[in-house]
Each structure stands twice: as structure tokens, then as C-alpha cells.
mmCIF file of C-alpha atoms in Angstrom:
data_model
loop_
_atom_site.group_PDB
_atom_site.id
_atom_site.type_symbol
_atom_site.label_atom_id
_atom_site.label_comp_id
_atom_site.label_asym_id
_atom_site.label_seq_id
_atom_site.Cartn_x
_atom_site.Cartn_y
_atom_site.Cartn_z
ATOM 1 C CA UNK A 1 1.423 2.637 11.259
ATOM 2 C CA UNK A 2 4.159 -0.020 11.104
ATOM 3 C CA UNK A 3 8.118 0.916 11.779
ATOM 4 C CA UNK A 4 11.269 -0.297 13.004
ATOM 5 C CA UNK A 5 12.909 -0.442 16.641
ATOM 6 C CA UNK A 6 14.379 2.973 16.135
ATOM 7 C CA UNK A 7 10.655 4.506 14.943
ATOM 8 C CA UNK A 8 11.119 5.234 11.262
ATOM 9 C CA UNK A 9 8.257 4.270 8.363
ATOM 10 C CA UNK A 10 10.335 4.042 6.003
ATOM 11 C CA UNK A 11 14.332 4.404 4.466
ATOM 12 C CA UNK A 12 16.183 8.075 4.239
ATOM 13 C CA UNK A 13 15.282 7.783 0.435
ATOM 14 C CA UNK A 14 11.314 7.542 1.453
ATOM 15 C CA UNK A 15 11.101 4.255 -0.508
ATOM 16 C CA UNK A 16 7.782 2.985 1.268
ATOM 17 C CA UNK A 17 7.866 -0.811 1.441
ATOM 18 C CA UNK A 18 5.788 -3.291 3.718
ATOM 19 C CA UNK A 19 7.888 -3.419 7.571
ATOM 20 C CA UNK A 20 5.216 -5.373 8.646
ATOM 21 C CA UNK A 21 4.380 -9.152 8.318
ATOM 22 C CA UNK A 22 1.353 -10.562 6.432
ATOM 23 C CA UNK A 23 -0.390 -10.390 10.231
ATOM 24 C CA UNK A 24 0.550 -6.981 10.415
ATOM 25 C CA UNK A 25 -1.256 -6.375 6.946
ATOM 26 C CA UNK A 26 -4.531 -8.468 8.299
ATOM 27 C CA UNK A 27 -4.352 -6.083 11.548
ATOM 28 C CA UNK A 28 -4.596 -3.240 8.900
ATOM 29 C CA UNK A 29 -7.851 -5.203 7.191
ATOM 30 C CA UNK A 30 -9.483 -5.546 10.484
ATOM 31 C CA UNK A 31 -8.906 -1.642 11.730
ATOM 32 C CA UNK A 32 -10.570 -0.581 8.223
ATOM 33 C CA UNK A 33 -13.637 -3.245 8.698
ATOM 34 C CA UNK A 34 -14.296 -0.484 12.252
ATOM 35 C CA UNK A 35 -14.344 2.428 10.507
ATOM 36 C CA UNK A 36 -16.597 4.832 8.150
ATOM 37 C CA UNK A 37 -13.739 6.659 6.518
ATOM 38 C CA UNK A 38 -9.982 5.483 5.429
ATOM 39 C CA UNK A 39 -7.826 8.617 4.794
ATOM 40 C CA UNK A 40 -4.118 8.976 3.220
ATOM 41 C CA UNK A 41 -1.843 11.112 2.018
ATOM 42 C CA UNK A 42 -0.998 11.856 -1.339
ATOM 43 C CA UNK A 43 2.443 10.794 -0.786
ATOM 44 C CA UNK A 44 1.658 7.951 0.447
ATOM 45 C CA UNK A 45 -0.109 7.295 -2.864
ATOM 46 C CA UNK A 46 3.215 8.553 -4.520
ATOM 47 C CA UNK A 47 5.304 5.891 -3.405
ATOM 48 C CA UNK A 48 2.709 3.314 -3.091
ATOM 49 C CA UNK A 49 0.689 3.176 -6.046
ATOM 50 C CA UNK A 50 -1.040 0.080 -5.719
ATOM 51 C CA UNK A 51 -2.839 0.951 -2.958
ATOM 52 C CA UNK A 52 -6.825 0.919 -2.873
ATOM 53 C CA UNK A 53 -7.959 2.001 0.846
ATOM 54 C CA UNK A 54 -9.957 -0.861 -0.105
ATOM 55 C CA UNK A 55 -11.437 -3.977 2.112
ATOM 56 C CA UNK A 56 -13.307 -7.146 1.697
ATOM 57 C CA UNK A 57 -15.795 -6.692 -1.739
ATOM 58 C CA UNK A 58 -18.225 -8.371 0.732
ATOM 59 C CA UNK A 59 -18.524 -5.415 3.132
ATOM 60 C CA UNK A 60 -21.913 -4.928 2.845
ATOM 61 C CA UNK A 61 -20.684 -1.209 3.633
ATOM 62 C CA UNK A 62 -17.233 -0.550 2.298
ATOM 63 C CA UNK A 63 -16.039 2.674 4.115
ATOM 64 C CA UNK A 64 -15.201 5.947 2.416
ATOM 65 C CA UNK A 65 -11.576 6.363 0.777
ATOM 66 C CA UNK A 66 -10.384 9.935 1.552
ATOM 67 C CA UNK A 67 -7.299 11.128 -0.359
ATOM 68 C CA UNK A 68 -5.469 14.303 1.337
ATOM 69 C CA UNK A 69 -3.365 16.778 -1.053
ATOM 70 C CA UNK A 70 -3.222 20.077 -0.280
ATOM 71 C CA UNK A 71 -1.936 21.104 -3.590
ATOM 72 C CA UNK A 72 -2.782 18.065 -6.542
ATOM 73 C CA UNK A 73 0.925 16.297 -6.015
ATOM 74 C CA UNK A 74 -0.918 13.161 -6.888
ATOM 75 C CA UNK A 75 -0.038 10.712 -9.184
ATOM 76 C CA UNK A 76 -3.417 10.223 -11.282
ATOM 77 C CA UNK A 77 -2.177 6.719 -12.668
ATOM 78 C CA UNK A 78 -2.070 5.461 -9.160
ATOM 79 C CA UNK A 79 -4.737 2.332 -8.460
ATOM 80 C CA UNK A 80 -6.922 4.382 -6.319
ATOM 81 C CA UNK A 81 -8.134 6.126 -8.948
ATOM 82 C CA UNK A 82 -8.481 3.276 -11.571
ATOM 83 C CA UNK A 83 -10.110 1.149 -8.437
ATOM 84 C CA UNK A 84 -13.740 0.789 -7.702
ATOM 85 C CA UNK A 85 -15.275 0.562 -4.659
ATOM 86 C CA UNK A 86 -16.097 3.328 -1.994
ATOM 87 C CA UNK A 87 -16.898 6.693 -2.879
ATOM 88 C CA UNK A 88 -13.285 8.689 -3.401
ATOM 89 C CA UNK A 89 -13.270 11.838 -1.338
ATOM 90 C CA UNK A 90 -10.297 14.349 -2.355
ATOM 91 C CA UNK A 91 -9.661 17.132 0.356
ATOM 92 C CA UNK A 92 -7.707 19.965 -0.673
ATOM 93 C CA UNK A 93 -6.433 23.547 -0.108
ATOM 94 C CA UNK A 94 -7.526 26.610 -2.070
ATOM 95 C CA UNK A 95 -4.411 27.244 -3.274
ATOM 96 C CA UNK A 96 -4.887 23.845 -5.628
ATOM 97 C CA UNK A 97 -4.175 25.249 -9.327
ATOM 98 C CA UNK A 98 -7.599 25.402 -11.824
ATOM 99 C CA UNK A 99 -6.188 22.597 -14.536
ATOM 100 C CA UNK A 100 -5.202 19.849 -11.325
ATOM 101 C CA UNK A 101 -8.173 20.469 -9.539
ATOM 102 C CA UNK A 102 -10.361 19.401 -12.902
ATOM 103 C CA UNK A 103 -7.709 16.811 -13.246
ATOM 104 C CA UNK A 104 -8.884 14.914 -9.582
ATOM 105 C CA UNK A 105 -12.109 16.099 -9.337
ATOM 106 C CA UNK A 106 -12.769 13.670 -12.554
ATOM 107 C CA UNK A 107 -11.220 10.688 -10.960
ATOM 108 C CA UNK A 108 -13.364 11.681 -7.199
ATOM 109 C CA UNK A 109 -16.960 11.413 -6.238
ATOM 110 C CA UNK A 110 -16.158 14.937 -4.378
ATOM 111 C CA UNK A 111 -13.275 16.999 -4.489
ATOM 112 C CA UNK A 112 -13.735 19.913 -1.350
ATOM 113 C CA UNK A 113 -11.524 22.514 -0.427
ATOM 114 C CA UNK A 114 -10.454 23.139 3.276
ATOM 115 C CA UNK A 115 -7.940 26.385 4.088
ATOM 116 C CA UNK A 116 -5.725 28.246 1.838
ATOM 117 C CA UNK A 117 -2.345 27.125 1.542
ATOM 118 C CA UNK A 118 -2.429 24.527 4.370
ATOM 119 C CA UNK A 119 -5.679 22.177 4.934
ATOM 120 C CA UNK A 120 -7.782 23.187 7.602
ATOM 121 C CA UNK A 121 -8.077 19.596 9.101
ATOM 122 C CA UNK A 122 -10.849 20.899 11.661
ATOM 123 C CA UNK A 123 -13.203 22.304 9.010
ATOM 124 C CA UNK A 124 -12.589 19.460 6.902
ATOM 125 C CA UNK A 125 -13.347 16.542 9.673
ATOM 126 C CA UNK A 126 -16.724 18.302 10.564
ATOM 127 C CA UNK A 127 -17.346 18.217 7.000
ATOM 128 C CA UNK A 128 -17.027 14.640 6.544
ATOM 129 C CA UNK A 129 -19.023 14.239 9.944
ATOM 130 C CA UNK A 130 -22.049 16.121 8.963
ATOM 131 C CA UNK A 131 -22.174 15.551 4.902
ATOM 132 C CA UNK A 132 -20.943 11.837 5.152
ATOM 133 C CA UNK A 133 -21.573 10.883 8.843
ATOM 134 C CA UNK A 134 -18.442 10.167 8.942
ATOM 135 C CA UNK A 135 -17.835 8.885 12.819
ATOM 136 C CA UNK A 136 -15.020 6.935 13.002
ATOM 137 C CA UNK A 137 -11.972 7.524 10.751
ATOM 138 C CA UNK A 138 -8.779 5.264 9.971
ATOM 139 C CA UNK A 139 -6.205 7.385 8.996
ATOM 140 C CA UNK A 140 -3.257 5.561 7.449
ATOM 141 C CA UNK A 141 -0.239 8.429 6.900
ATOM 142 C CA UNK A 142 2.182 9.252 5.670
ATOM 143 C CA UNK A 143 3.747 11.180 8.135
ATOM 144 C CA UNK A 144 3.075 14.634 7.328
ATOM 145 C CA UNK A 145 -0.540 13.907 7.638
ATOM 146 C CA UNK A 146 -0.002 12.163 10.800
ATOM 147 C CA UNK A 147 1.238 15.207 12.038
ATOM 148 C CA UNK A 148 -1.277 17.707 10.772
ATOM 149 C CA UNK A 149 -3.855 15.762 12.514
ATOM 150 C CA UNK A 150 -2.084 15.589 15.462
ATOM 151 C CA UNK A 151 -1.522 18.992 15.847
ATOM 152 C CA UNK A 152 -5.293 19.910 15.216
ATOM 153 C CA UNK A 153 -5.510 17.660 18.119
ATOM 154 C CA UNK A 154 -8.374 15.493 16.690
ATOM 155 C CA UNK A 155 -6.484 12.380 17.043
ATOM 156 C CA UNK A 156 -7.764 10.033 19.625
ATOM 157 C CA UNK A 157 -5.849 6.466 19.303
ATOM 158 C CA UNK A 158 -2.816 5.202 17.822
ATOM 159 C CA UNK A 159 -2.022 1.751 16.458
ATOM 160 C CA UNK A 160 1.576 0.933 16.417
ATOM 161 C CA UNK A 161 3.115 -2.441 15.005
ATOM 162 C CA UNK A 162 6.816 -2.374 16.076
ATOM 163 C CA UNK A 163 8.951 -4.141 13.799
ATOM 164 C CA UNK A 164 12.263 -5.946 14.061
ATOM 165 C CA UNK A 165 14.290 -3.930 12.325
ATOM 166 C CA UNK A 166 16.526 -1.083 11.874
ATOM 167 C CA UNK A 167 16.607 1.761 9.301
ATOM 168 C CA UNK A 168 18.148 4.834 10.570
ATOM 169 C CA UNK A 169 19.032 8.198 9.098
ATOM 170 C CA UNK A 170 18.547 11.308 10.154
ATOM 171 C CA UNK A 171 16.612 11.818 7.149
ATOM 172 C CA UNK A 172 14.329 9.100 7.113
ATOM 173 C CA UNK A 173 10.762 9.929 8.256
ATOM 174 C CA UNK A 174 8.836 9.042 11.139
ATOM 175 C CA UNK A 175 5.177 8.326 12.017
ATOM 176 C CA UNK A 176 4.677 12.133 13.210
ATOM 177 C CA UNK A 177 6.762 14.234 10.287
ATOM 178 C CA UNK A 178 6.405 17.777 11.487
ATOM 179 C CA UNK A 179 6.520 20.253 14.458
ATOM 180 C CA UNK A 180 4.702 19.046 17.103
ATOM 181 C CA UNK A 181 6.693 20.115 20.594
ATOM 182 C CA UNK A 182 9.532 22.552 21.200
ATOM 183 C CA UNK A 183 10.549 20.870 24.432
ATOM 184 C CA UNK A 184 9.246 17.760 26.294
ATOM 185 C CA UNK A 185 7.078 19.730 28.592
ATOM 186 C CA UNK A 186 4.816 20.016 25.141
ATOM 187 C CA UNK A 187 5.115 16.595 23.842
ATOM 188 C CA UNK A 188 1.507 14.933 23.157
ATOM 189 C CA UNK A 189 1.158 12.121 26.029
ATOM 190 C CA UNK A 190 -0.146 8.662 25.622
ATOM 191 C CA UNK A 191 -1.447 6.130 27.606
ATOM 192 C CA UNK A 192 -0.710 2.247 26.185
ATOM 193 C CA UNK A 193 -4.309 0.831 26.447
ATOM 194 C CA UNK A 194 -2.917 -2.663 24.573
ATOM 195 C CA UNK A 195 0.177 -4.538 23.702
ATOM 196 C CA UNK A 196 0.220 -7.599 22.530
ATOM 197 C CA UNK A 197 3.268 -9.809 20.558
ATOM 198 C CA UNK A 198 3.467 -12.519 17.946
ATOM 199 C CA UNK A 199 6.381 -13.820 15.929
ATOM 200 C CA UNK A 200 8.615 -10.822 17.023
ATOM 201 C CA UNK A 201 6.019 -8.279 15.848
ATOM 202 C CA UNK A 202 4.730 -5.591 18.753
ATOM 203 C CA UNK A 203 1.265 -4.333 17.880
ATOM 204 C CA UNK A 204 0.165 -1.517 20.036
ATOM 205 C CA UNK A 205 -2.430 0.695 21.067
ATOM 206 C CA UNK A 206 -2.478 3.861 23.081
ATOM 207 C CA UNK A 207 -4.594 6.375 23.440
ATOM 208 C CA UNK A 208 -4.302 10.379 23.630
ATOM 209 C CA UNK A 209 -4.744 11.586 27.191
ATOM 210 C CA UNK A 210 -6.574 15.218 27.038
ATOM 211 C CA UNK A 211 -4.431 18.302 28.233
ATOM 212 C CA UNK A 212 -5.732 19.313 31.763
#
């Protein structure tokens, strides 16, 4: 995820737009080059429609594109589902309505159901593992998502690209949009297992540390 000195990922109107510098977008290439799966949100798809999940045509194995929406807010003219390339995976919950679910589930290769009227992230992960062999996965946000995944605790590393710039509002979201700790005592620790800084960028790396 890229965001500004004071951590948001985007403005208090949740207009997504690049922070990040063109080496920021090339980190972003490179991370999806490591992976077998690239997974988003469908409001991330919302306010970025021109977004593939794609990488290099010449990837002579072009990893998975996994599209979360637990209830079919998706925007079906969005360029991931005019794109080709990787299989599209679509996770959702059961309590996605008959007509939407037909809807995606024309535009996917799969369309699978995890939990009722929030995703079960665990079910769905060891899905993708043992159907898809899926190993490694990228996941790219938004926040909501982020958070989800977090709290299902089946997030192991974090890439951060700090950017110089400010946003604010109290409304504006951050990398990890939803409950997560009640008091610091429960906050999710890190360890920084990278740093490194060009042209004013900060891109960082940290991984989870395991509770004891």
C-alpha cells in the first residue's frame, strides 16, 4: 500500500489516485511477478476502474486475479472484467442476491461463496490453497479488506511506500479500515525487516510477529 506522512490511502472523499511515484508503481510490478494470487477489493475496483491485477504479458505464468465482494457492489464495466489475462476468481458471501451473482459469475472463471453475511477469509484462503495452489498471495486493499485479513490473522508481511504528502481528515481511510484493537495492549506488532529511500519515497517492509 502507498500513503502519506500522516498514514491515509487516500482523500476524506475516497477519491483513489496514485500517492506513489512511477518507482513506487514498478515496486508494485515486481511484488506481483512473486506471487500466485493478486487479490482486491471491490471498492478498490469502484474507484479505480482501470485496474487489471495484471503484469508483464510475458509472464510465462501470470498469477491469479482475485476480486473480493461480499455482496456484488462491483462495477461490471470496470477493466478487470473486459481484461484478459489470468483466470478471474470472485469470492463472495452467501448473502450475494441470485440476479448479481449470475451477473459476475459471467464475467469470472469461478465465482465461490465463503460465510454468510461477512466473508469467511479463513475458509476462503484454504480454498484458493488447495483448488488453485495458491501459496503466496499479494493482496492490494482497499482498506476494509486489509483489515478483514488482518483480523483473521493470515497476514504475514506488509509493504509500505511512505509518501511525501499530507491528506488528513478524520474521514479519510487508512491502510487497516476496521476494528482491529480496543487498546494498545491489542494492537498487531511488527517488526521492520527493510527500509530503504529514493527520491523522498520510503518503501518498507515489516513483518507480523506471532502472539506468544
Amino acid at each position: 500500500m502507498a500513503l502519506s506522512a500522516d498514514g491515509k490511502i487516500a482523500s476524506a472523499n475516497r477519491a483513489i489516485t496514485s500517492l506513489g511515484s512511477r518507482r513506487d508503481h514498478d515496486h508494485l510490478l515486481h511484488l506481483r511477478t512473486t506471487v500466485d494470487a493478486i487479490m482486491t477489493g471491490a471498492g478498490t475496483v469502484n474507484a479505480q476502474p482501470n485496474i487489471t491485477l495484471g503484469v508483464n504479458h510475458r509472464a510465462t505464468r501470470p498469477p491469479l486475479r482475485i476480486l473480493v465482494t461480499g455482496h456484488g457492489r462491483a462495477n461490471l464495466r470496470a477493466r478487470l472484467f473486459r481484461e484478459s489475462g489470468a483466470p478471474l476468481i470472485i469470492l463472495a458471501t452467501r448473502q450475494l442476491p441470485l440476479t448479481r451473482r449470475a451477473a459476475l459469475a459471467k464475467r469470472a472463471h469461478t465465482l465461490q461463496c465463503f460465510g454468510h453475511s461477512t466473508l469467511d477469509f479463513p475458509a476462503a484462503l484454504a480454498w484458493l490453497r488447495q483448488r488453485w495452489n495458491v501459496r503466496r498471495l499479494l493482496c492490494e486493499g482497499g482498506g476494509r479488506l486489509n483489515a478483514g485479513l488482518l483480523a483473521a490473522g493470515l497476514v504475514d508481511e506488509i509493504h509500505l511506500t511512505h509518501c511525501p504528502l499530507i491528506l488528513g481528515g478524520s474521514n479519510a481511510p487508512t491502510m487497516a479500515d476496521g476494528p482491529l484493537a480496543r487498546r494498545l495492549g491489542e494492537a498487531i506488532q511488527l517488526r521492520l525487516s527493510s527500509l530503504r529511500v529514493e527520491t523522498g519515497e520510503a518503501f518498507a517492509a515489516y513483518k507480523i510477529l506471532l502472539e506468544k
